[in-house]
PDB file of C-alpha atoms in Angstrom:
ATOM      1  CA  UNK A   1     -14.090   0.515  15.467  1.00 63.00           C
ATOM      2  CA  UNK A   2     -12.192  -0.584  12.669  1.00 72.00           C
ATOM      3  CA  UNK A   3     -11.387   2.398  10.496  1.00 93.00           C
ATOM      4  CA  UNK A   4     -11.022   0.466   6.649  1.00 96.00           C
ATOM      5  CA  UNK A   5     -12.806  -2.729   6.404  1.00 96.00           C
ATOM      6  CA  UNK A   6     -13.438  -4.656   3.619  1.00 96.00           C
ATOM      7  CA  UNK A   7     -15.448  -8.318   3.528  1.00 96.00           C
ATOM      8  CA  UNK A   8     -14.917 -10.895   3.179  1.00 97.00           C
ATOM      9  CA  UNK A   9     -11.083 -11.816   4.121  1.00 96.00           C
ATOM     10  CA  UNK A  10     -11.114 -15.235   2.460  1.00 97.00           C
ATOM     11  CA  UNK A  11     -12.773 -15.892  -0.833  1.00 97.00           C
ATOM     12  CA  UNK A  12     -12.357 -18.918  -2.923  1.00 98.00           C
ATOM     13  CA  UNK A  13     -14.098 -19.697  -6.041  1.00 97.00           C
ATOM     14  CA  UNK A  14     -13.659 -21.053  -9.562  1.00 97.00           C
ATOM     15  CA  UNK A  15     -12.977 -19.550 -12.770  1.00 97.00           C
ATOM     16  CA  UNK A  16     -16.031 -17.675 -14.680  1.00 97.00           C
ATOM     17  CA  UNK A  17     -17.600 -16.687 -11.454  1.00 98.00           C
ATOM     18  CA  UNK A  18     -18.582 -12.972 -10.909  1.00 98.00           C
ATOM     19  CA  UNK A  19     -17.764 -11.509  -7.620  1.00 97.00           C
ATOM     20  CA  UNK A  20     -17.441  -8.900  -5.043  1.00 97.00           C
ATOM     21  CA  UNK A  21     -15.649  -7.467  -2.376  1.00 98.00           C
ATOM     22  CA  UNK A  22     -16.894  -4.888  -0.230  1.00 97.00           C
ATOM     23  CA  UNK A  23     -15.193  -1.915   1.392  1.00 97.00           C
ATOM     24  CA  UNK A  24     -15.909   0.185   3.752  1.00 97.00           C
ATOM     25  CA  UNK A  25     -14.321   3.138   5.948  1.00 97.00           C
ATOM     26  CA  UNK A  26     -15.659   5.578   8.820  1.00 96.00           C
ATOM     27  CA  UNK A  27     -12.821   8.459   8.468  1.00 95.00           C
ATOM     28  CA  UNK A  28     -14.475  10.487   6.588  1.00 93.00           C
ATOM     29  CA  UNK A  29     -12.233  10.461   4.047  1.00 92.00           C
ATOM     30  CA  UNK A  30     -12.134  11.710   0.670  1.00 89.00           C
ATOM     31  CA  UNK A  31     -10.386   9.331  -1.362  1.00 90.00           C
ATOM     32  CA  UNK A  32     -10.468   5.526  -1.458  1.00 92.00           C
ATOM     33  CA  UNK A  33      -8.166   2.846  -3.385  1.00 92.00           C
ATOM     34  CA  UNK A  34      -8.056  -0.695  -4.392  1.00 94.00           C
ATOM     35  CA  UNK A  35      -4.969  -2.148  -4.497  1.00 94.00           C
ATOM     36  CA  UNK A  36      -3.981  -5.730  -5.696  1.00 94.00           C
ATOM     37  CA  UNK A  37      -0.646  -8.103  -4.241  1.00 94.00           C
ATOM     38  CA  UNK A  38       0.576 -10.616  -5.745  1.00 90.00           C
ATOM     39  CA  UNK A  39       2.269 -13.652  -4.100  1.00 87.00           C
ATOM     40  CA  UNK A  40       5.907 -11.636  -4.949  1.00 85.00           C
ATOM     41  CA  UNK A  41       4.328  -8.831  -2.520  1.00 85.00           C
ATOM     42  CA  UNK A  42       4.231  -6.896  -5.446  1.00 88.00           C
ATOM     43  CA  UNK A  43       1.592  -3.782  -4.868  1.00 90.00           C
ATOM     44  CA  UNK A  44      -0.386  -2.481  -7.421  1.00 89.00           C
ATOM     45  CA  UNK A  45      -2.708   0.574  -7.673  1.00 88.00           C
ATOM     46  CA  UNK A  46      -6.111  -0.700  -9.310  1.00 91.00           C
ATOM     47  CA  UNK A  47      -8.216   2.174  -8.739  1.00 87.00           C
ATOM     48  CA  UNK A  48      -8.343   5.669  -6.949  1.00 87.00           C
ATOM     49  CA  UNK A  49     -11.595   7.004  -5.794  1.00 88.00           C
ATOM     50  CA  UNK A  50     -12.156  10.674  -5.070  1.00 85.00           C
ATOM     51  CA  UNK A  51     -15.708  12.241  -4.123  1.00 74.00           C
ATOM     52  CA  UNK A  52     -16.762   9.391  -5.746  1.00 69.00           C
ATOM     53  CA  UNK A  53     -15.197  10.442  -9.305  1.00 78.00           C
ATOM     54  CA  UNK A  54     -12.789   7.864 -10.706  1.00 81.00           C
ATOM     55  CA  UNK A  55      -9.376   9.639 -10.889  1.00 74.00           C
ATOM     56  CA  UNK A  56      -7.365   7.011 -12.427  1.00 68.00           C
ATOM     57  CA  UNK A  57      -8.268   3.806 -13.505  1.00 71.00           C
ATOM     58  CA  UNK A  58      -5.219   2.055 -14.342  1.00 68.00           C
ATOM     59  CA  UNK A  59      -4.100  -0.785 -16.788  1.00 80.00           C
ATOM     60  CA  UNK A  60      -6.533  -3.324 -15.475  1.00 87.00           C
ATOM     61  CA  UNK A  61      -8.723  -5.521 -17.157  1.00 89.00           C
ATOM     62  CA  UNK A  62     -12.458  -4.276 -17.687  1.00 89.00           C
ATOM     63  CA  UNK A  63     -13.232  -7.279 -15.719  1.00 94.00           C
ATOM     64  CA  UNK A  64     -12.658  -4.931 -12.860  1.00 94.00           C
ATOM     65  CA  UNK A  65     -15.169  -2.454 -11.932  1.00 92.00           C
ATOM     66  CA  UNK A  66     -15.361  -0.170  -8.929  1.00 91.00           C
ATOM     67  CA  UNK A  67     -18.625   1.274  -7.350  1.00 91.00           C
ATOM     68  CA  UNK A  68     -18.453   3.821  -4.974  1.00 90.00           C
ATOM     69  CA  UNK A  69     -22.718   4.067  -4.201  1.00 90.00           C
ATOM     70  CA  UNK A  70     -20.744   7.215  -1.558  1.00 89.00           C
ATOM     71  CA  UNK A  71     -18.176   8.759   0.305  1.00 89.00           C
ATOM     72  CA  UNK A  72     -17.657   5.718   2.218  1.00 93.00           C
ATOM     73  CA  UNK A  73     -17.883   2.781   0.327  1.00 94.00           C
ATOM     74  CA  UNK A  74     -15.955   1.551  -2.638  1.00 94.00           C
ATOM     75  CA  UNK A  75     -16.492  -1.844  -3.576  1.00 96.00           C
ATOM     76  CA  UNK A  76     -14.814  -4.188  -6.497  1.00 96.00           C
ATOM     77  CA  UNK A  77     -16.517  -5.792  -9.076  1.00 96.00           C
ATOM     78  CA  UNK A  78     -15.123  -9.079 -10.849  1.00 96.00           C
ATOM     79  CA  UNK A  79     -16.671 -10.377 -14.018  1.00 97.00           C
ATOM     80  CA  UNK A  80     -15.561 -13.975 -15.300  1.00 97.00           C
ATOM     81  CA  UNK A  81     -12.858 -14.678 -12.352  1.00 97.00           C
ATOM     82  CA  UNK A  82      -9.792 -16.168 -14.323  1.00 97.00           C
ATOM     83  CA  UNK A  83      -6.466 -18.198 -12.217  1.00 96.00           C
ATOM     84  CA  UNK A  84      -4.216 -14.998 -12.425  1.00 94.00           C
ATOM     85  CA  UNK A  85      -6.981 -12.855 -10.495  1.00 96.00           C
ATOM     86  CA  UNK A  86      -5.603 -15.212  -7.450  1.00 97.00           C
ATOM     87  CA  UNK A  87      -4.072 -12.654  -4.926  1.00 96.00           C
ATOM     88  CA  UNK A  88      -4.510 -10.523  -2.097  1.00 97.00           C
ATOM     89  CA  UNK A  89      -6.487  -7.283  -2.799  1.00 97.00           C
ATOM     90  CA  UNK A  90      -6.396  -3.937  -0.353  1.00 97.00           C
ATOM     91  CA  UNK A  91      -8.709  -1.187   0.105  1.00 96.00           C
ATOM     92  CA  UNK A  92      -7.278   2.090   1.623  1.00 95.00           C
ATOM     93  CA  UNK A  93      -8.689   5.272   1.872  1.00 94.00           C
ATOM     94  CA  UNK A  94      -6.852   8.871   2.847  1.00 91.00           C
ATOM     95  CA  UNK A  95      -7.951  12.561   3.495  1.00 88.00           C
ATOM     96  CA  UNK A  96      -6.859  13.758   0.104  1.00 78.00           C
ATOM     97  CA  UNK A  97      -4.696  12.541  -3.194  1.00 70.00           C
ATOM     98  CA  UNK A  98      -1.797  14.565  -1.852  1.00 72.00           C
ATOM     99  CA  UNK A  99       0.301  14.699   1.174  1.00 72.00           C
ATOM    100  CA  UNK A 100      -2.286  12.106   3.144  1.00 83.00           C
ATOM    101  CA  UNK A 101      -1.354   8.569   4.350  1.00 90.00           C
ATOM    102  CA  UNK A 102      -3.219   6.023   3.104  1.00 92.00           C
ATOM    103  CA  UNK A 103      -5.120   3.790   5.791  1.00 95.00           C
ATOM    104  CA  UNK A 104      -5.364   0.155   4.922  1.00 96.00           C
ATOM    105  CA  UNK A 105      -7.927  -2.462   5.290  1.00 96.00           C
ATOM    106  CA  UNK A 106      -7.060  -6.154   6.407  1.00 95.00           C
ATOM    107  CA  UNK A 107      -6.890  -7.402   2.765  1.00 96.00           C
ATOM    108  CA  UNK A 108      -9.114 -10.314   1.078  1.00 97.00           C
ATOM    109  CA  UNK A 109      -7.143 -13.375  -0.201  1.00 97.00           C
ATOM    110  CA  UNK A 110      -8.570 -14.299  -3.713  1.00 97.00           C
ATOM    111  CA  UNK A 111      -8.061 -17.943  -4.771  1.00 97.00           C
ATOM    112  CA  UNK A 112      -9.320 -18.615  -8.303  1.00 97.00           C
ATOM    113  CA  UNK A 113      -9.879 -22.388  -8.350  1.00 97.00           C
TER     114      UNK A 113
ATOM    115  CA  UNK B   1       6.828   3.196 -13.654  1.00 51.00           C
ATOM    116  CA  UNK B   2       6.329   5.050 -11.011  1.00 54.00           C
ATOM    117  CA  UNK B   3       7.157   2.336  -8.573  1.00 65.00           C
ATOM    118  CA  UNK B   4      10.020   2.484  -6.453  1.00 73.00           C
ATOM    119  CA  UNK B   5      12.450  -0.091  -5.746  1.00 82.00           C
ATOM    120  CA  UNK B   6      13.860  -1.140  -1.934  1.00 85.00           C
ATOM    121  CA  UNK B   7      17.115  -2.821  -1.538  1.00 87.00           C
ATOM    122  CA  UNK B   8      17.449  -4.965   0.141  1.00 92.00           C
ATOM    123  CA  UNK B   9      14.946  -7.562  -0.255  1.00 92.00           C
ATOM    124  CA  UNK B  10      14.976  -9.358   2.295  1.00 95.00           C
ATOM    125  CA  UNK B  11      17.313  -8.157   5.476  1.00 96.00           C
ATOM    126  CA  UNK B  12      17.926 -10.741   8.222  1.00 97.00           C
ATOM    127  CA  UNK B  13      19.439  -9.180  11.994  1.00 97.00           C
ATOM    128  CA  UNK B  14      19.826 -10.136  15.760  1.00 97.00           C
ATOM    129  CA  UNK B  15      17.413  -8.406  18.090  1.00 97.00           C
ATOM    130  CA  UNK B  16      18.896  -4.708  19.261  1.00 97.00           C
ATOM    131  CA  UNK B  17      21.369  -4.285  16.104  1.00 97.00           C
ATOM    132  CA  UNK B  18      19.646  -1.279  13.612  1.00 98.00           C
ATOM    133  CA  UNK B  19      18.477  -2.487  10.413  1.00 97.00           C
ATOM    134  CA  UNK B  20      18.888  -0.002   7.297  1.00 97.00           C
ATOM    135  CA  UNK B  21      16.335  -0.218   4.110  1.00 96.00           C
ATOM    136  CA  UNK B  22      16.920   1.591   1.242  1.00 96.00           C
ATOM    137  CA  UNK B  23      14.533   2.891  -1.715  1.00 94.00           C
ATOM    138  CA  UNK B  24      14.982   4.256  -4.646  1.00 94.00           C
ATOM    139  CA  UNK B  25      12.086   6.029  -7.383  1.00 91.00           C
ATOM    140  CA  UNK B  26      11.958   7.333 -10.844  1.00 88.00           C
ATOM    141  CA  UNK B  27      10.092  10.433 -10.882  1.00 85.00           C
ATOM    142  CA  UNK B  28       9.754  13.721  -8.945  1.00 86.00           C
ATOM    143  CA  UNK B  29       7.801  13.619  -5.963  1.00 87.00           C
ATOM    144  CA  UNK B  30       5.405  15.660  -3.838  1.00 87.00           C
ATOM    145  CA  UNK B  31       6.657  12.790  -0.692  1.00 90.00           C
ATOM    146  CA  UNK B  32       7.580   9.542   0.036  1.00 93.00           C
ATOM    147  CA  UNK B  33       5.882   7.113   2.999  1.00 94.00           C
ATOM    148  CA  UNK B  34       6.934   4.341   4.143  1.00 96.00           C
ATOM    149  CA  UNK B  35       4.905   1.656   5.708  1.00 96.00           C
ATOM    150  CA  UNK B  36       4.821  -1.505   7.500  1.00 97.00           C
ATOM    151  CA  UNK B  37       3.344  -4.722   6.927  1.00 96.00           C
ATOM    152  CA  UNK B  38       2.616  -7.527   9.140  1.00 95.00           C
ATOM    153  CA  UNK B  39       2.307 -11.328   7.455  1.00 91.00           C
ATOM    154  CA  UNK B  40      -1.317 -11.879   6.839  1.00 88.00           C
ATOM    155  CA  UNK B  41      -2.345  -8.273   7.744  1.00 91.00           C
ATOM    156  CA  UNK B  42      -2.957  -4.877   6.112  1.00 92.00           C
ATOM    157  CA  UNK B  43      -0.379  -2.195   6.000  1.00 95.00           C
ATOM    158  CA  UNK B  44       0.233   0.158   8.185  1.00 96.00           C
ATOM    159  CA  UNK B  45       1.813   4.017   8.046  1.00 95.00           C
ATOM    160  CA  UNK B  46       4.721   5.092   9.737  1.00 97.00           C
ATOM    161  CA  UNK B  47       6.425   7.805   8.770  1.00 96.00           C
ATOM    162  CA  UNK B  48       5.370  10.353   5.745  1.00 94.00           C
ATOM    163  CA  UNK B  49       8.631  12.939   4.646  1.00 95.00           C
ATOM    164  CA  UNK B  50       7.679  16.099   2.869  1.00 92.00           C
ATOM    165  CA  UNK B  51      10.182  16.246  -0.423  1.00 92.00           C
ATOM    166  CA  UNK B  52      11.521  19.811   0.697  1.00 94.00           C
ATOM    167  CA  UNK B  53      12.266  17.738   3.967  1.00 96.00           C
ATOM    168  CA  UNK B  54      16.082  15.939   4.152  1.00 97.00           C
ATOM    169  CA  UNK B  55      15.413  14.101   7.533  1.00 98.00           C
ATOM    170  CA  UNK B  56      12.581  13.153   9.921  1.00 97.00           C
ATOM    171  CA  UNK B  57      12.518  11.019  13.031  1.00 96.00           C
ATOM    172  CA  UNK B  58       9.595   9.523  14.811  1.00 95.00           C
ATOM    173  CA  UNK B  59      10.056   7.123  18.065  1.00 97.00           C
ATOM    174  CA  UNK B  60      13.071   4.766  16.781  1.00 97.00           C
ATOM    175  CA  UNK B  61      12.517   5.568  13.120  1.00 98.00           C
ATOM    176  CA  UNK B  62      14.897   7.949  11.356  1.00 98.00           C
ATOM    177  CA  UNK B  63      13.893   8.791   7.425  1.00 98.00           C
ATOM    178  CA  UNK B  64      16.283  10.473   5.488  1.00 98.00           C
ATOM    179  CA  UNK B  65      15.574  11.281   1.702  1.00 97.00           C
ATOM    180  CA  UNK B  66      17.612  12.639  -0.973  1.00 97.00           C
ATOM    181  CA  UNK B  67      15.527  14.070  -3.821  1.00 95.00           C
ATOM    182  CA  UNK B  68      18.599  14.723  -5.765  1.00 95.00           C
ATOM    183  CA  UNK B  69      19.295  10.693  -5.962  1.00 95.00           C
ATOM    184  CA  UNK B  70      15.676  10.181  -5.921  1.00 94.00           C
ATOM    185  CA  UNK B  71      16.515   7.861  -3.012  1.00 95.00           C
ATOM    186  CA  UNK B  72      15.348   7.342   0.304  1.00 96.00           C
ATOM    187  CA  UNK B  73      16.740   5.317   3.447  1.00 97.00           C
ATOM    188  CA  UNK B  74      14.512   4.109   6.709  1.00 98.00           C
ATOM    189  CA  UNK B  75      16.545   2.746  10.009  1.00 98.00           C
ATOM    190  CA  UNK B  76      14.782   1.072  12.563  1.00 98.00           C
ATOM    191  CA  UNK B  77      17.220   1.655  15.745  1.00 98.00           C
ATOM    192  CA  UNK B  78      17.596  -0.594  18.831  1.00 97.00           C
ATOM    193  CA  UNK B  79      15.216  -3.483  16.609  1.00 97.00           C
ATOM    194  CA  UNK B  80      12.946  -5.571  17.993  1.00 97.00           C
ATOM    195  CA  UNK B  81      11.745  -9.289  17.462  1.00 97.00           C
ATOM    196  CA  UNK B  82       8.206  -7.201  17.441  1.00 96.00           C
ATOM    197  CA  UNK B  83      10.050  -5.626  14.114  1.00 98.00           C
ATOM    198  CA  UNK B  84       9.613  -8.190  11.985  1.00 98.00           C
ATOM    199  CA  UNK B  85       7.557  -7.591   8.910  1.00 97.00           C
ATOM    200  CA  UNK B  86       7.467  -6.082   5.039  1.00 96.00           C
ATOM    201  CA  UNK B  87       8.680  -2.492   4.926  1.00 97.00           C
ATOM    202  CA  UNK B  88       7.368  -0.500   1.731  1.00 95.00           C
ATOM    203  CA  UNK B  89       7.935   2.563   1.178  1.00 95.00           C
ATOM    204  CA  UNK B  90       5.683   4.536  -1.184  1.00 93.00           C
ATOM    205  CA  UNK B  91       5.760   7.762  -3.343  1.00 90.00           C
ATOM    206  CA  UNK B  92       3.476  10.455  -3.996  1.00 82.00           C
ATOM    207  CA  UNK B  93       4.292  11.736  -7.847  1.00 67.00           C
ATOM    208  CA  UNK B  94       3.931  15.195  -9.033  1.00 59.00           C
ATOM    209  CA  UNK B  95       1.972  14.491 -11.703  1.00 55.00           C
ATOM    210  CA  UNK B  96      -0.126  11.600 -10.274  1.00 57.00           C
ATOM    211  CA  UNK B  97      -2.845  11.252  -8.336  1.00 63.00           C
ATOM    212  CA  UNK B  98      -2.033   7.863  -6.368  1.00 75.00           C
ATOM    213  CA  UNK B  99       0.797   6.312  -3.679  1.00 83.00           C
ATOM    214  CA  UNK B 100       2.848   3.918  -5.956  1.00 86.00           C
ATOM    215  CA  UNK B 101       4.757   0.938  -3.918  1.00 89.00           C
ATOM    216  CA  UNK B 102       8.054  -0.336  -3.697  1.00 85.00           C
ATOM    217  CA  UNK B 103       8.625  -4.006  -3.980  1.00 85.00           C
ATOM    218  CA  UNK B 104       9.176  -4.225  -0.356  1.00 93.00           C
ATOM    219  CA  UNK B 105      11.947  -5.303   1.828  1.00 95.00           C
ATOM    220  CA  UNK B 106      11.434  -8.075   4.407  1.00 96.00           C
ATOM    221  CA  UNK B 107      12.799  -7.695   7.776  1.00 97.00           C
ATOM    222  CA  UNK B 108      13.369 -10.603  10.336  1.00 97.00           C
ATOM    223  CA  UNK B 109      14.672  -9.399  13.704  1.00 97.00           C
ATOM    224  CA  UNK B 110      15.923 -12.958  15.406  1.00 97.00           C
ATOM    225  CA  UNK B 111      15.148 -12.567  19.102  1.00 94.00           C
TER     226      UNK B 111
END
């Protein structure tokens, strides 16, 4: 069974749209993340999940909005899609905030047409 | 920033030669990661060093990390054309609550 996954992997659509991408993970973990990479590679934290309390929310549009209805599920929420949204975004999840590796799902590719 | 910084970016070597990636951070740590990633895939863990730790070793990974330089070095001995891929290593801040990425260095071993 795959331990992160997140749907769908491919996801094209045009600018304004509102969409979604799920994430899921059967680890039992407490703490789940959204990260977003650019075309550079470039990895950047989004969001960190913990007992379903928002520890951080970093520098990211309000556009953005993560739901975490529990433990094991944290999806992301995109309001009015604009062309620099295009990347590749990355759920992970780990035992704890400290000391833990992070497991990774398989990515989405976001293409903002 | 928090994010680290690996050098170099992109490292190109024959199949069995070792390959050496180096990263650098900015703030204290609690430890650093590192982590593979495969073109088109997620990434993957591979080794996790403890900051009051100056060396670990797992299968033909060595990690070494100097807190005092706020550096950190992975080889990859004996490589493999199966090596190929982004290595990233990632950091753990005192004060933070999140991993924080390097930029990544990308490895082709030529077969």
């Amino acid at each position: 069974d795959t331990a992160v996954s997140q749907t769908p992997k491919y996801l094209v659509t045009q600018m304004g749209n509102d969409k979604s991408i799920k994430c899921e993970q059967n680890l039992g973990h407490d703490t789940m993340y959204w990260y977003k990479q650019d075309s550079k590679k470039f990895l950047k934290i989004m969001f960190s999940y913990n007992n379903k309390e928002l520890i951080i929310n970093e520098t990211v549009p309000n556009r953005f909005s993560p739901k975490s209805p529990d433990k094991a599920h944290l999806n992301l929420h995109i309001n009015s899609l604009e062309l620099g949204d295009s990347a590749v975004y990355f759920c992970a999840s780990s035992r704890s905030t400290r000391n833990a590796e992070a497991f990774f799902g398989q990515g989405t590719r976001l293409t903002v047409v | 920033s928090q994010q680290g910084e690996e050098d170099p970016q992109a490292l190109s070597i024959q199949e069995g030669e070792n390959a050496t990636m180096n990263c650098s951070y900015k703030t204290s740590i609690n430890n650093l990661q590192w982590y593979r990633q495969n073109s088109g895939r997620g990434l993957v863990h591979l080794i996790l060093i403890r900051s009051n730790e100056r060396e670990k070793h797992s299968g033909r990974l060595r990690v070494t990390l100097d807190t005092s330089k706020k550096s950190s070095s992975l080889l990859i001995t004996a490589s493999r054309a199966a090596d190929t891929a982004s290595y990233f290593c990632a950091t753990d801040g005192t004060g933070a609550n999140n991993l924080f990425f390097g930029t990544g260095t990308r490895l082709t071993v030529i077969p």
